[in-house]
Each structure stands twice: as structure tokens, then as C-alpha cells.
Short mmCIF file of C-alpha atoms and ligand atoms in Angstrom, two decimals:
data_model
loop_
_atom_site.label_atom_id
_atom_site.label_comp_id
_atom_site.label_asym_id
_atom_site.label_seq_id
_atom_site.Cartn_x
_atom_site.Cartn_y
_atom_site.Cartn_z
CA MET A 1 -80.75 -20.27 -70.57
CA LEU A 2 -83.05 -18.07 -72.53
CA ASP A 3 -80.44 -16.64 -74.85
CA GLN A 4 -82.31 -17.40 -78.00
CA VAL A 5 -85.33 -19.35 -78.95
CA THR A 6 -85.47 -21.13 -82.21
CA LYS A 7 -86.92 -24.07 -83.99
CA VAL A 8 -84.51 -24.95 -86.73
CA HIS A 9 -82.58 -21.78 -87.01
CA ASP A 10 -79.57 -20.75 -89.01
CA GLU A 11 -77.82 -19.17 -86.11
CA SER A 12 -78.68 -21.95 -83.72
CA ARG A 13 -77.31 -24.74 -85.85
CA GLN A 14 -74.35 -25.56 -83.77
CA GLY A 15 -71.66 -28.12 -83.71
CA GLU A 16 -72.91 -30.35 -86.43
CA ALA A 17 -70.13 -32.53 -87.66
CA PHE A 18 -70.08 -33.23 -91.32
CA ALA A 19 -68.78 -35.88 -93.57
CA PRO A 20 -70.41 -36.62 -96.87
CA GLU A 21 -70.87 -40.28 -97.74
CA ALA A 22 -69.31 -39.67 -101.14
CA THR A 23 -66.00 -38.45 -99.82
CA GLU A 24 -66.02 -40.96 -96.97
CA ASN A 25 -66.09 -43.77 -99.49
CA GLN A 26 -63.14 -42.50 -101.48
CA SER A 27 -59.70 -43.29 -100.20
CA TYR A 28 -57.95 -40.19 -99.01
CA SER A 29 -54.60 -40.48 -97.31
CA LYS A 30 -55.46 -37.77 -94.77
CA LYS A 31 -58.71 -36.97 -92.96
CA PHE A 32 -60.29 -33.76 -91.74
CA TYR A 33 -63.13 -33.30 -89.30
CA ILE A 34 -65.14 -30.09 -89.46
CA GLU A 35 -67.72 -28.58 -87.14
CA SER A 36 -69.76 -25.56 -88.17
CA TYR A 37 -71.52 -22.89 -86.13
CA GLY A 38 -73.53 -19.84 -87.05
CA CYS A 39 -75.56 -18.96 -90.10
CA ALA A 40 -76.30 -20.88 -93.28
CA MET A 41 -73.56 -18.96 -95.06
CA ASN A 42 -71.02 -20.37 -92.66
CA PHE A 43 -72.32 -23.89 -93.28
CA ASN A 44 -72.04 -23.27 -96.99
CA ASP A 45 -68.48 -22.00 -96.49
CA SER A 46 -67.61 -25.31 -94.81
CA GLU A 47 -68.66 -27.00 -98.07
CA ILE A 48 -66.25 -24.77 -99.99
CA VAL A 49 -63.52 -25.63 -97.49
CA ALA A 50 -64.30 -29.33 -98.00
CA SER A 51 -63.89 -28.89 -101.74
CA ILE A 52 -60.51 -27.15 -101.33
CA LEU A 53 -59.33 -29.85 -98.91
CA ASN A 54 -60.46 -32.72 -101.13
CA GLN A 55 -58.17 -31.31 -103.83
CA GLU A 56 -55.34 -31.52 -101.32
CA GLY A 57 -55.95 -35.17 -100.54
CA PHE A 58 -57.94 -34.63 -97.35
CA GLY A 59 -61.18 -36.59 -97.07
CA ALA A 60 -63.93 -35.66 -94.62
CA THR A 61 -64.60 -37.88 -91.63
CA ARG A 62 -67.31 -37.96 -88.98
CA ASP A 63 -64.98 -39.79 -86.63
CA ILE A 64 -62.90 -37.24 -84.81
CA GLU A 65 -60.52 -39.96 -83.57
CA GLU A 66 -59.25 -40.68 -87.08
CA ALA A 67 -58.79 -37.00 -88.08
CA ASN A 68 -55.38 -35.49 -88.88
CA LEU A 69 -56.96 -32.07 -88.98
CA ILE A 70 -59.81 -30.63 -86.90
CA LEU A 71 -61.49 -27.48 -88.18
CA VAL A 72 -64.05 -25.34 -86.40
CA ASN A 73 -65.96 -22.87 -88.55
CA THR A 74 -67.10 -20.28 -86.05
CA CYS A 75 -69.65 -17.53 -85.40
CA SER A 76 -69.28 -14.29 -83.45
CA ILE A 77 -72.82 -12.96 -83.62
CA ARG A 78 -73.48 -13.25 -79.89
CA GLU A 79 -71.22 -13.88 -76.94
CA LYS A 80 -72.77 -17.28 -76.33
CA ALA A 81 -71.78 -18.49 -79.80
CA GLU A 82 -68.14 -17.74 -79.03
CA LEU A 83 -68.26 -19.35 -75.59
CA THR A 84 -69.52 -22.60 -77.11
CA VAL A 85 -66.60 -22.64 -79.55
CA ARG A 86 -64.05 -21.95 -76.83
CA LYS A 87 -65.36 -24.91 -74.89
CA ARG A 88 -65.03 -27.14 -77.94
CA LEU A 89 -61.50 -25.91 -78.65
CA THR A 90 -60.48 -26.82 -75.11
CA GLU A 91 -61.86 -30.33 -75.62
CA PHE A 92 -60.02 -30.68 -78.94
CA ASN A 93 -56.80 -29.59 -77.28
CA ARG A 94 -57.11 -32.45 -74.84
CA LEU A 95 -57.37 -34.83 -77.79
CA LYS A 96 -54.35 -33.19 -79.41
CA LYS A 97 -52.18 -34.12 -76.43
CA SER A 98 -52.78 -37.80 -77.09
CA THR A 99 -52.63 -37.58 -80.91
CA PRO A 100 -49.21 -36.68 -82.33
CA GLY A 101 -49.34 -34.48 -85.43
CA LEU A 102 -53.00 -33.54 -85.04
CA LEU A 103 -53.64 -29.96 -86.19
CA ILE A 104 -56.49 -27.73 -85.02
CA GLY A 105 -57.68 -24.80 -87.10
CA ILE A 106 -60.25 -22.09 -86.44
CA LEU A 107 -62.14 -20.70 -89.41
CA GLY A 108 -64.91 -18.16 -89.90
CA CYS A 109 -66.08 -15.09 -88.06
CA MET A 110 -64.43 -15.69 -84.69
CA ALA A 111 -61.11 -16.29 -86.46
CA GLU A 112 -61.54 -12.97 -88.22
CA ARG A 113 -62.55 -11.12 -85.07
CA LEU A 114 -59.84 -12.44 -82.76
CA LYS A 115 -57.14 -12.90 -85.42
CA SER A 116 -53.94 -14.36 -83.97
CA LYS A 117 -55.05 -13.94 -80.35
CA LEU A 118 -56.27 -17.54 -80.12
CA LEU A 119 -52.94 -18.71 -81.45
CA GLU A 120 -50.48 -16.52 -79.62
CA GLU A 121 -52.08 -15.62 -76.30
CA GLU A 122 -54.30 -18.58 -75.66
CA LYS A 123 -52.53 -21.27 -77.69
CA LEU A 124 -55.86 -22.93 -78.45
CA VAL A 125 -55.24 -23.52 -82.16
CA ASP A 126 -52.53 -24.11 -84.76
CA MET A 127 -54.20 -22.19 -87.55
CA VAL A 128 -56.39 -19.09 -87.84
CA VAL A 129 -58.15 -18.62 -91.17
CA GLY A 130 -60.64 -15.84 -91.93
CA PRO A 131 -63.69 -16.20 -94.21
CA ASP A 132 -61.96 -14.77 -97.29
CA ALA A 133 -58.75 -16.79 -96.94
CA TYR A 134 -59.88 -20.38 -97.53
CA ARG A 135 -57.93 -20.70 -100.75
CA SER A 136 -54.76 -20.39 -98.71
CA LEU A 137 -55.70 -23.35 -96.47
CA PRO A 138 -53.36 -25.85 -98.18
CA ALA A 139 -50.35 -23.56 -97.66
CA LEU A 140 -51.42 -22.77 -94.09
CA ILE A 141 -51.77 -26.48 -93.25
CA THR A 142 -48.24 -27.14 -94.55
CA GLU A 143 -46.93 -24.21 -92.55
CA ALA A 144 -48.70 -25.28 -89.34
CA GLY A 145 -47.38 -28.83 -89.90
CA THR A 146 -43.83 -27.53 -89.50
CA GLY A 147 -44.75 -25.86 -86.23
CA GLN A 148 -44.96 -22.31 -87.57
CA LYS A 149 -47.67 -19.83 -86.77
CA SER A 150 -50.18 -20.03 -89.50
CA VAL A 151 -52.60 -17.12 -89.92
CA ASN A 152 -54.49 -15.54 -92.79
CA VAL A 153 -57.29 -13.18 -91.89
CA LEU A 154 -57.11 -10.85 -94.87
CA LEU A 155 -60.51 -9.71 -96.03
CA SER A 156 -61.05 -9.32 -99.73
CA ARG A 157 -63.16 -7.03 -101.88
CA GLU A 158 -63.47 -9.63 -104.63
CA GLU A 159 -63.43 -13.15 -103.21
CA THR A 160 -66.73 -14.99 -103.76
CA TYR A 161 -65.39 -18.56 -104.27
CA GLY A 162 -67.65 -18.44 -107.34
CA ASP A 163 -65.59 -21.00 -109.26
CA ILE A 164 -65.41 -23.56 -106.45
CA SER A 165 -68.02 -26.32 -106.48
CA PRO A 166 -68.97 -26.90 -102.85
CA VAL A 167 -68.79 -30.50 -101.64
CA ARG A 168 -72.25 -31.06 -100.18
CA LEU A 169 -71.89 -31.97 -96.54
CA ASP A 170 -74.56 -33.51 -94.36
CA ASN A 171 -76.97 -33.30 -97.25
CA ASN A 172 -80.39 -34.80 -97.82
CA GLY A 173 -79.90 -34.77 -101.60
CA VAL A 174 -83.02 -32.62 -102.03
CA THR A 175 -82.39 -29.13 -100.64
CA SER A 176 -79.23 -27.08 -100.84
CA PHE A 177 -77.80 -23.64 -100.12
CA VAL A 178 -76.19 -21.52 -102.82
CA SER A 179 -74.27 -18.42 -101.69
CA ILE A 180 -74.85 -15.49 -104.02
CA MET A 181 -72.91 -12.81 -102.21
CA ARG A 182 -70.55 -12.22 -99.31
CA GLY A 183 -70.04 -9.52 -96.71
CA CYS A 184 -72.36 -6.70 -95.72
CA ASN A 185 -72.29 -2.95 -96.30
CA ASN A 186 -74.99 -2.13 -93.79
CA MET A 187 -73.79 -0.89 -90.50
CA CYS A 188 -76.43 -2.06 -88.07
CA THR A 189 -74.87 -0.80 -84.86
CA PHE A 190 -75.36 -4.06 -82.90
CA CYS A 191 -73.83 -6.28 -85.56
CA VAL A 192 -70.37 -7.79 -85.88
CA VAL A 193 -70.86 -9.18 -89.41
CA PRO A 194 -69.52 -6.18 -91.39
CA PHE A 195 -66.28 -6.55 -89.38
CA THR A 196 -65.94 -10.30 -89.72
CA ARG A 197 -67.13 -10.68 -93.31
CA GLY A 198 -65.98 -7.44 -94.88
CA ARG A 199 -67.47 -5.49 -97.75
CA GLU A 200 -70.42 -6.70 -99.72
CA ARG A 201 -69.68 -8.35 -103.08
CA SER A 202 -71.91 -10.26 -105.47
CA ARG A 203 -71.02 -13.54 -107.08
CA ASP A 204 -70.97 -14.03 -110.86
CA ALA A 205 -74.60 -14.66 -111.89
CA HIS A 206 -73.57 -17.31 -114.42
CA SER A 207 -71.71 -19.35 -111.81
CA ILE A 208 -74.80 -19.19 -109.55
CA VAL A 209 -77.09 -20.42 -112.32
CA ARG A 210 -74.55 -23.11 -113.24
CA GLU A 211 -74.35 -24.35 -109.65
CA ALA A 212 -78.15 -24.42 -109.28
CA THR A 213 -78.49 -26.26 -112.61
CA GLU A 214 -75.94 -28.87 -111.54
CA LEU A 215 -77.80 -29.36 -108.29
CA PHE A 216 -81.04 -29.89 -110.19
CA ASP A 217 -79.35 -32.34 -112.57
CA ASN A 218 -78.09 -34.25 -109.53
CA GLY A 219 -81.60 -34.67 -108.17
CA TYR A 220 -81.87 -31.64 -105.89
CA ARG A 221 -85.27 -29.96 -105.94
CA GLU A 222 -84.75 -26.84 -103.84
CA VAL A 223 -82.08 -24.16 -103.64
CA THR A 224 -81.89 -21.35 -101.10
CA LEU A 225 -79.99 -18.32 -102.36
CA LEU A 226 -77.95 -16.95 -99.50
CA GLY A 227 -76.61 -13.56 -98.52
CA GLN A 228 -76.74 -11.21 -95.51
CA ASN A 229 -78.80 -8.87 -97.64
CA VAL A 230 -79.84 -10.65 -100.84
CA ASP A 231 -81.97 -7.80 -102.18
CA SER A 232 -78.91 -5.67 -102.72
CA TYR A 233 -77.33 -8.32 -104.97
CA TYR A 234 -75.86 -6.55 -107.98
CA TRP A 235 -73.39 -8.22 -110.29
CA THR A 236 -71.56 -6.54 -113.17
CA SER A 237 -69.55 -8.56 -115.67
CA ALA A 238 -65.85 -7.74 -115.96
CA ASP A 239 -66.37 -5.84 -119.24
CA ASP A 240 -69.44 -4.00 -117.87
CA SER A 241 -71.59 -5.40 -120.66
CA GLU A 242 -73.96 -7.22 -118.33
CA THR A 243 -75.54 -6.38 -114.99
CA VAL A 244 -77.83 -8.57 -112.94
CA THR A 245 -80.05 -7.42 -110.06
CA PHE A 246 -81.60 -9.66 -107.41
CA PRO A 247 -85.04 -9.95 -109.07
CA GLN A 248 -83.31 -10.78 -112.36
CA LEU A 249 -81.19 -13.43 -110.68
CA LEU A 250 -84.22 -14.89 -108.95
CA GLU A 251 -85.95 -15.15 -112.31
CA ARG A 252 -82.94 -16.82 -113.96
CA VAL A 253 -82.76 -19.44 -111.23
CA ALA A 254 -86.53 -20.02 -111.32
CA LEU A 255 -86.33 -20.62 -115.07
CA ILE A 256 -83.84 -23.50 -114.69
CA ASN A 257 -86.77 -25.87 -114.19
CA PRO A 258 -90.30 -25.50 -112.79
CA LEU A 259 -89.54 -28.49 -110.54
CA LEU A 260 -86.74 -26.60 -108.80
CA ARG A 261 -88.00 -24.64 -105.82
CA VAL A 262 -86.24 -21.39 -105.09
CA ARG A 263 -85.92 -19.75 -101.68
CA PHE A 264 -83.77 -16.87 -100.49
CA SER A 265 -82.52 -15.34 -97.26
CA THR A 266 -82.10 -12.71 -95.81
CA SER A 267 -84.07 -9.68 -96.97
CA HIS A 268 -83.34 -6.34 -95.38
CA PRO A 269 -86.68 -4.48 -95.17
CA LYS A 270 -85.13 -1.39 -96.72
CA ASP A 271 -84.07 -3.21 -99.90
CA ILE A 272 -86.86 -5.62 -100.81
CA THR A 273 -88.69 -4.02 -103.73
CA ASP A 274 -92.03 -4.52 -105.46
CA GLU A 275 -90.07 -5.93 -108.37
CA VAL A 276 -88.86 -8.80 -106.17
CA LEU A 277 -92.42 -9.39 -104.94
CA PHE A 278 -93.76 -9.46 -108.49
CA VAL A 279 -91.13 -12.01 -109.58
CA ILE A 280 -92.12 -14.21 -106.61
CA ALA A 281 -95.77 -13.88 -107.66
CA LYS A 282 -94.98 -14.70 -111.29
CA TYR A 283 -93.16 -18.00 -110.73
CA GLU A 284 -94.91 -20.86 -108.99
CA ASN A 285 -91.56 -22.39 -108.02
CA ILE A 286 -90.33 -19.31 -106.13
CA CYS A 287 -91.52 -19.92 -102.61
CA ASN A 288 -93.96 -17.60 -100.89
CA TYR A 289 -91.81 -17.07 -97.87
CA ILE A 290 -89.90 -14.01 -96.78
CA HIS A 291 -87.55 -13.59 -93.86
CA LEU A 292 -87.84 -9.92 -92.99
CA PRO A 293 -85.97 -9.13 -89.76
CA VAL A 294 -87.63 -6.28 -87.87
CA GLN A 295 -85.25 -6.23 -84.84
CA SER A 296 -87.45 -3.75 -82.92
CA GLY A 297 -90.89 -2.18 -83.19
CA SER A 298 -89.76 1.22 -81.95
CA THR A 299 -88.65 3.84 -84.45
CA ARG A 300 -86.37 5.40 -81.86
CA VAL A 301 -84.58 2.08 -81.22
CA LEU A 302 -84.48 1.28 -84.96
CA GLN A 303 -82.68 4.57 -85.45
CA LEU A 304 -80.14 3.74 -82.76
CA MET A 305 -79.67 0.39 -84.48
CA ASN A 306 -79.14 2.19 -87.79
CA ARG A 307 -81.70 -0.02 -89.51
CA THR A 308 -82.68 2.98 -91.72
CA TYR A 309 -86.44 2.29 -91.64
CA THR A 310 -89.15 3.38 -89.26
CA ARG A 311 -91.87 1.33 -87.63
CA GLU A 312 -94.43 2.72 -90.10
CA TRP A 313 -92.20 2.02 -93.09
CA TYR A 314 -91.77 -1.60 -92.01
CA MET A 315 -95.53 -2.01 -91.50
CA LYS A 316 -96.19 -0.64 -94.99
CA LYS A 317 -93.71 -3.18 -96.38
CA VAL A 318 -95.59 -5.99 -94.66
CA GLU A 319 -98.87 -4.67 -96.09
CA ARG A 320 -97.35 -4.57 -99.55
CA ILE A 321 -96.15 -8.17 -99.23
CA ARG A 322 -99.64 -9.28 -98.15
CA GLU A 323 -101.16 -7.36 -101.04
CA ILE A 324 -98.94 -8.83 -103.77
CA LEU A 325 -98.44 -12.25 -102.15
CA PRO A 326 -101.54 -12.99 -100.05
CA ASP A 327 -100.30 -16.46 -99.02
CA CYS A 328 -96.78 -15.41 -98.15
CA GLY A 329 -95.14 -16.90 -95.05
CA LEU A 330 -93.34 -14.26 -93.02
CA SER A 331 -90.57 -14.66 -90.47
CA THR A 332 -88.41 -12.25 -88.53
CA ASP A 333 -85.54 -11.63 -86.12
CA ILE A 334 -86.07 -9.67 -82.92
CA ILE A 335 -83.59 -8.29 -80.39
CA THR A 336 -84.80 -7.34 -76.89
CA GLY A 337 -83.04 -5.01 -74.49
CA PHE A 338 -80.96 -3.03 -76.97
CA CYS A 339 -79.25 0.03 -75.48
CA THR A 340 -81.73 2.50 -73.90
CA GLU A 341 -84.79 0.35 -74.75
CA THR A 342 -87.69 1.48 -72.54
CA GLU A 343 -90.76 -0.46 -71.50
CA GLU A 344 -92.67 1.57 -74.08
CA ASP A 345 -90.22 0.64 -76.86
CA HIS A 346 -90.61 -2.99 -75.82
CA GLN A 347 -94.43 -2.68 -75.99
CA GLN A 348 -94.03 -1.37 -79.52
CA THR A 349 -92.09 -4.51 -80.45
CA LEU A 350 -94.92 -6.67 -79.08
CA ASP A 351 -97.34 -4.48 -80.97
CA ILE A 352 -95.58 -4.82 -84.32
CA MET A 353 -95.55 -8.58 -83.78
CA ARG A 354 -99.35 -8.47 -83.37
CA PHE A 355 -99.50 -6.55 -86.62
CA ALA A 356 -97.20 -8.77 -88.69
CA PHE A 357 -98.33 -12.07 -87.13
CA TYR A 358 -95.09 -13.88 -87.99
CA ASP A 359 -95.06 -17.56 -88.84
CA LEU A 360 -91.61 -17.88 -87.38
CA ALA A 361 -89.40 -15.62 -85.29
CA TYR A 362 -85.81 -15.88 -84.13
CA MET A 363 -85.57 -14.01 -80.88
CA TYR A 364 -82.54 -12.92 -78.90
CA PHE A 365 -81.59 -10.60 -76.11
CA TYR A 366 -78.98 -8.03 -76.99
CA SER A 367 -75.39 -9.17 -76.63
CA GLU A 368 -72.82 -6.42 -76.94
CA ARG A 369 -70.07 -7.27 -79.42
CA PRO A 370 -66.66 -5.64 -79.06
CA GLY A 371 -65.76 -3.22 -81.84
CA THR A 372 -69.31 -2.70 -83.13
CA LEU A 373 -70.71 0.81 -83.45
CA ALA A 374 -73.11 0.19 -80.55
CA ALA A 375 -70.27 -0.96 -78.30
CA ARG A 376 -68.35 2.20 -79.12
CA ARG A 377 -71.22 4.68 -79.01
CA TYR A 378 -73.77 3.48 -76.50
CA GLN A 379 -73.86 2.00 -73.07
CA ASP A 380 -75.21 -1.55 -72.77
CA ASP A 381 -77.52 -0.25 -70.06
CA ILE A 382 -80.42 -2.69 -69.88
CA PRO A 383 -79.91 -5.16 -67.01
CA GLU A 384 -79.72 -8.78 -68.07
CA ASP A 385 -82.82 -9.77 -66.11
CA VAL A 386 -84.84 -7.08 -67.90
CA LYS A 387 -83.49 -8.17 -71.31
CA LYS A 388 -84.47 -11.74 -70.51
CA ARG A 389 -87.90 -10.88 -69.14
CA ARG A 390 -88.66 -8.89 -72.30
CA LEU A 391 -87.36 -11.77 -74.40
CA ALA A 392 -89.64 -14.16 -72.52
CA GLU A 393 -92.62 -11.92 -73.31
CA VAL A 394 -91.68 -11.76 -76.98
CA VAL A 395 -91.24 -15.52 -77.05
CA GLU A 396 -94.61 -16.14 -75.39
CA LEU A 397 -96.45 -13.88 -77.82
CA HIS A 398 -94.73 -15.58 -80.71
CA ARG A 399 -95.69 -18.99 -79.36
CA GLN A 400 -99.35 -17.99 -79.29
CA GLN A 401 -99.19 -16.51 -82.78
CA SER A 402 -97.36 -19.42 -84.29
CA GLU A 403 -99.89 -21.82 -82.75
CA ALA A 404 -102.73 -19.79 -84.30
CA ASN A 405 -100.88 -19.74 -87.62
CA MET A 406 -100.48 -23.52 -87.57
CA LYS A 407 -104.16 -24.10 -86.69
CA LYS A 408 -105.20 -21.84 -89.55
CA ASP A 409 -103.65 -24.34 -91.96
CA VAL A 410 -105.63 -27.34 -90.73
CA GLY A 411 -108.04 -28.39 -93.48
CA LYS A 412 -105.88 -26.88 -96.25
CA THR A 413 -104.03 -28.82 -98.94
CA PHE A 414 -100.39 -28.02 -99.69
CA LYS A 415 -97.82 -29.04 -102.24
CA VAL A 416 -95.02 -30.59 -100.19
CA LEU A 417 -91.48 -31.28 -101.33
CA VAL A 418 -90.42 -34.51 -99.59
CA GLU A 419 -87.09 -34.15 -97.77
CA GLY A 420 -86.89 -37.49 -95.99
CA THR A 421 -88.21 -39.83 -93.31
CA SER A 422 -89.91 -38.24 -90.31
CA LYS A 423 -87.76 -38.24 -87.16
CA ARG A 424 -90.60 -39.67 -85.11
CA SER A 425 -91.65 -42.56 -87.33
CA ASP A 426 -90.24 -44.59 -90.22
CA GLU A 427 -93.77 -44.92 -91.55
CA HIS A 428 -93.95 -41.19 -92.19
CA LEU A 429 -92.22 -38.78 -94.52
CA PHE A 430 -91.60 -35.10 -93.93
CA GLY A 431 -91.18 -32.12 -96.21
CA ARG A 432 -92.02 -28.47 -96.43
CA ASN A 433 -94.77 -26.50 -98.03
CA ASP A 434 -94.28 -23.33 -100.04
CA GLN A 435 -94.48 -21.23 -96.85
CA ASN A 436 -91.63 -23.25 -95.30
CA LYS A 437 -93.80 -25.11 -92.78
CA VAL A 438 -92.87 -28.70 -91.98
CA VAL A 439 -95.50 -31.22 -93.07
CA VAL A 440 -95.56 -34.89 -91.98
CA PHE A 441 -97.66 -37.58 -93.69
CA PRO A 442 -97.82 -41.40 -94.16
CA ARG A 443 -95.08 -42.67 -96.45
CA GLU A 444 -97.21 -44.88 -98.78
CA ASN A 445 -95.03 -45.17 -101.91
CA PHE A 446 -93.73 -41.63 -102.02
CA LYS A 447 -90.05 -40.84 -102.19
CA LYS A 448 -87.58 -38.16 -101.23
CA GLY A 449 -87.44 -35.38 -103.82
CA GLU A 450 -91.04 -35.84 -104.99
CA TYR A 451 -93.81 -33.28 -104.75
CA VAL A 452 -96.88 -34.56 -102.94
CA MET A 453 -100.24 -32.84 -102.34
CA VAL A 454 -101.00 -33.23 -98.65
CA LYS A 455 -104.25 -32.36 -96.88
CA VAL A 456 -103.56 -31.21 -93.34
CA ASP A 457 -105.83 -32.65 -90.65
CA SER A 458 -104.01 -31.69 -87.43
CA CYS A 459 -100.94 -29.88 -86.14
CA THR A 460 -98.47 -29.57 -83.31
CA SER A 461 -96.69 -26.33 -82.40
CA GLY A 462 -94.14 -26.81 -85.18
CA THR A 463 -95.54 -29.38 -87.59
CA LEU A 464 -98.54 -29.82 -89.85
CA ILE A 465 -99.79 -33.41 -90.01
CA GLY A 466 -101.83 -34.77 -92.90
CA LYS A 467 -102.35 -37.33 -95.61
CA ALA A 468 -101.55 -37.40 -99.31
CA VAL A 469 -104.45 -36.61 -101.62
CA GLN A 470 -104.70 -36.97 -105.38
N1 LIG B 501 -78.19 -10.05 -92.28
C1 LIG B 501 -79.26 -10.42 -91.48
C2 LIG B 501 -78.94 -10.85 -90.08
C3 LIG B 501 -77.75 -11.60 -89.74
S1 LIG B 501 -77.46 -11.90 -88.06
C4 LIG B 501 -80.18 -9.24 -91.41
O1 LIG B 501 -79.80 -8.12 -91.62
O2 LIG B 501 -81.31 -9.43 -91.06
C5 LIG B 501 -78.95 -12.71 -87.56
C6 LIG B 501 -79.67 -12.04 -86.44
O3 LIG B 501 -78.91 -12.07 -85.25
C7 LIG B 501 -79.98 -10.58 -86.63
O4 LIG B 501 -81.06 -10.35 -87.46
C8 LIG B 501 -80.22 -10.12 -85.22
O5 LIG B 501 -81.56 -10.26 -84.85
C9 LIG B 501 -79.36 -11.05 -84.40
N2 LIG B 501 -78.20 -10.34 -83.86
C10 LIG B 501 -77.19 -9.77 -84.53
N3 LIG B 501 -76.32 -9.16 -83.69
C11 LIG B 501 -76.80 -9.37 -82.44
C12 LIG B 501 -76.36 -8.99 -81.14
N4 LIG B 501 -75.28 -8.26 -80.97
N5 LIG B 501 -77.11 -9.38 -80.07
C13 LIG B 501 -78.23 -10.12 -80.24
N6 LIG B 501 -78.69 -10.50 -81.44
C14 LIG B 501 -77.99 -10.13 -82.54
FE1 LIG B 502 -75.62 -7.35 -89.63
FE2 LIG B 502 -77.28 -5.48 -90.44
FE3 LIG B 502 -75.59 -6.57 -92.17
FE4 LIG B 502 -77.61 -7.99 -91.24
S1 LIG B 502 -77.77 -6.15 -92.51
S2 LIG B 502 -75.50 -8.66 -91.41
S3 LIG B 502 -77.83 -7.26 -89.15
S4 LIG B 502 -75.06 -5.31 -90.41
FE1 LIG B 503 -72.22 -15.74 -87.30
FE2 LIG B 503 -70.55 -14.87 -89.08
FE3 LIG B 503 -72.84 -15.87 -89.85
S1 LIG B 503 -70.98 -13.92 -87.14
S2 LIG B 503 -74.19 -15.38 -88.15
S3 LIG B 503 -71.24 -16.96 -88.84
S4 LIG B 503 -71.75 -14.22 -90.82
#
């Protein structure tokens, strides 16, 4: 079904089970199995959960059969994301029948949205834990173990888990996420996130720099700073003596070591400033890549979405990025068939795509989410077949553009950070260039975590292929 089209996309990363080698090797008396859905922030939250559970004597396992505790960290962004989780929960419940004492917990955005409904009405889980309540997991597990209802979905204005060192799950030892803020204060009318994640709050800048430094010391060579709206990061120390903005934070992380690459996601077009662009330009290790979700190319629709920028304003922002960062990779998110979208609005979306010429786009048709401003204010009036046809047109244009963008890079030489062995061949390594494009090349004697200059001689729709050069 054409619900979304992605390559490797945050929101499409579904159902990956995690268990880090390190914790698997240690002897824990109890085991937990965790599956994560949704955005990178949710995946990073699972690493915080793993850390909290390790302290409680629970080790991670990839083998669901040996788990005493199954956790599903969920996403509510579109209806399909929730349906996938419900299916999984039903499967886990079957397992529960044959495994005495097995507990099932739901974490994340769906837990927050549905609260105790999954526990009381549908009896699908033993525990419901919202995104700001992970510190209470040990108590909730004990409670659920005695057969009581175990729920904590309180949202917090302060919680950032800043002091908890995430246990890296499913890691390649080279690239890692670092959450810098939580929640979102924007009220895009289509979006459930402000309701499931609560108010925006920024994490202590020192704890962010400390975490990134530790990662570097442990051999990691790339960090991606995460937030729903990173450009509005603003941290004030408890005694008000120190404030840190996003460009300042970016600079502090870049200064840890020139060999540590820095990425960030997501930028709201209204908040990314020239100052951020100049910091990116100043430091070679801050990647030339910006994810700048446009959502729609029509000013009228953008207003209904409460995105607070116009088509022209967005286009100027793109021009400014190209001016200050001529080699910058650009990606976006697009929603087709939002309430009242006309054929003309849709044409304007295609048109803004022609203008921005995105390297990567995450494309969806509109999925009404209960409780959002759009659900309350507007009618979801575009028929599903029209939404999907428009999505197909957006996807096709993107395919053509991305192909052209890949071909443009043939003949060029890029600095590639090696992430591991290519999926297709043991003889090849893969990594990414500055602009976030995947590059594959013969292994020779290169290793994971090294930077290699690669000259590109061909490409597929998603990969640049080349050979190392001196
Ligand atoms: N904070 C990010 C986006 C987070 S959600 C930002 O502001 O850009 C990721 C993407 O999911 C959004 O950019 C949007 O394109 C899509 N999305 C969010 N709600 C949706 C909905 N109700 N239906 C379809 N797509 C949606
Ligand atoms: Fe949702 Fe808008 Fe916040 Fe992004 S900025 S998380 S789309 S409300
Ligand atoms: Fe999904 Fe929640 Fe992230 S709704 S996209 S997991 S913030």
C-alpha cells in the first residue's frame, strides 16, 4: 500500500528488535525484549529504557522466547503505525498464554495517546508507560508483576533524561543519535506529537557535550543531534548564568574533535537561522545536510496546517541555504491530500519540489489523528484514492529528481565515513558522504570508522558506487 515511501526513514523504521552484544554477554537474571517504531527519538528513548532496565537487573535479548518482559515502543504519527503495533501486541499476547509470568508493556506515543485504554478495554498489555515516565519503569514492572494495573502517562515539563547514559542498541559502533530536546511547542494542525510528547524542553548542554565526547572516546565518529525542532533549542542553566542556543550547541559539539561528524534533525523552516548556516559553513565536520520539511507547496494549505511560513518564505530559505552552503544536501517531508487540498494546491507542491530539487523526500498521504487541531477543526474531505494518486505523483517526481541528483555526483570525489560491510557484498564497504548519500566501494584494507576519499564512477537509485582514491 502506498502509505508512505521511504528509503531508510526515521518514521519507517519499524519493528527492529534490539539487543546489544555487550549486555547480551553479561549475565542478567531477567531478560527484556524491545521493539521500536517511529522516529529516531523513539529509538533513542529505547536506549534510555535499556539503561534503566540494566540497572534493575534486566538484560536485553534478541530472542523473544527467553524474555520475561516484552516492550513495544510505539508511534502514533499515522494510523498505519498504530495498526502495525496492534497486530504485534496480538501476537505477543498469544505468546503470553504459553509463557507464565511474561509481562507485556507498551511505551511511547501510542501509550501516551491511548493511556489505559489498551489495558482496561482491550486487555492487550500489562503496562502502559508514556515517554516522560521511563524512570518509573522499575516500580511499574513490580506492580504489574503482582497483577495490578500499571500505568504512568504523566507528561513532564522538565524531564530530558539528561543524566542517563543510553545503552547503545543495534549499533554499528560508528554513528549514534544524541537527543538534545524533547516535546514540541508547534501546533501543526495535522500532528499528534505535541499531544504525545508534551511541551518542548531542552537538555543540559553540558550533558550533551559529555555524551558526544564519550561516544567519540569509544570510537564513534558521527553523532546526530535529535529533536522535533532542533533550531529552537535553548538551554538555560539553573542559576541563569549560562544560556546556549542551537548554533552555539552545534559549535560546542563540532569542537569536540574534527574527526567527529555532526548531523542534526529536524529543522523547522521557520526557525533555522543564518547563524546556524554560518556555523555549518565554518566547521568542516558539521555535515552539509539539512532536513527541511515543507509539507505542502501551497500557502493556503500551509496556513491551514499552521506551519507559519508561506510558499515564498520557504523558497527564500532554500535560496539562502544554497547561497551559504552551495553543496548542501536537502531533504523534506511532504503530505498529500490534507483537508481541502485542491488540484491547484497539489500542483504547487509539485512545483516547489521542482524548485528545491530535494535529494531525499519522505512522502505520506494525510492520515487524520484523533484529538489534533485538524481533526477538531476541519473535515478530512479528500477521498483516499485522490490522496493516493497525488502521493503517487509526488513520489514519481521525487524518483526522477533523486535519480538526477545521484547522476550529478558521478565523477565526483567524496569523503566517506565507513559504517560497515555492504549488504550486497562482503568485498565492499559502505558509508555516507557529507550530504548523507550512501557510498559503496571495494573494501581493500579500510575499516569501519575510517574516513576514505572515494571517487564515484556509477550509481543506482539510492547508492553511489566508486573506488578509494589517495
Ligand atoms: N518535527 C518534524 C516532523 C515530525 S513527524 C517536523 O516538524 O518537521 C514526521 C513527518 O510525518 C512530518 O513532517 C509529516 O510530514 C508527517 N506527518 C505528521 N503527521 C501526519 C499525519 N497526520 N498524516 C500524514 N503524515 C503526517
Ligand atoms: Fe509535529 Fe509540527 Fe511539532 Fe513537527 S513541528 S513535531 S510536525 S507539531
Ligand atoms: Fe511517532 Fe512519537 Fe516520533 S508519534 S514520529 S514516535 S514523536
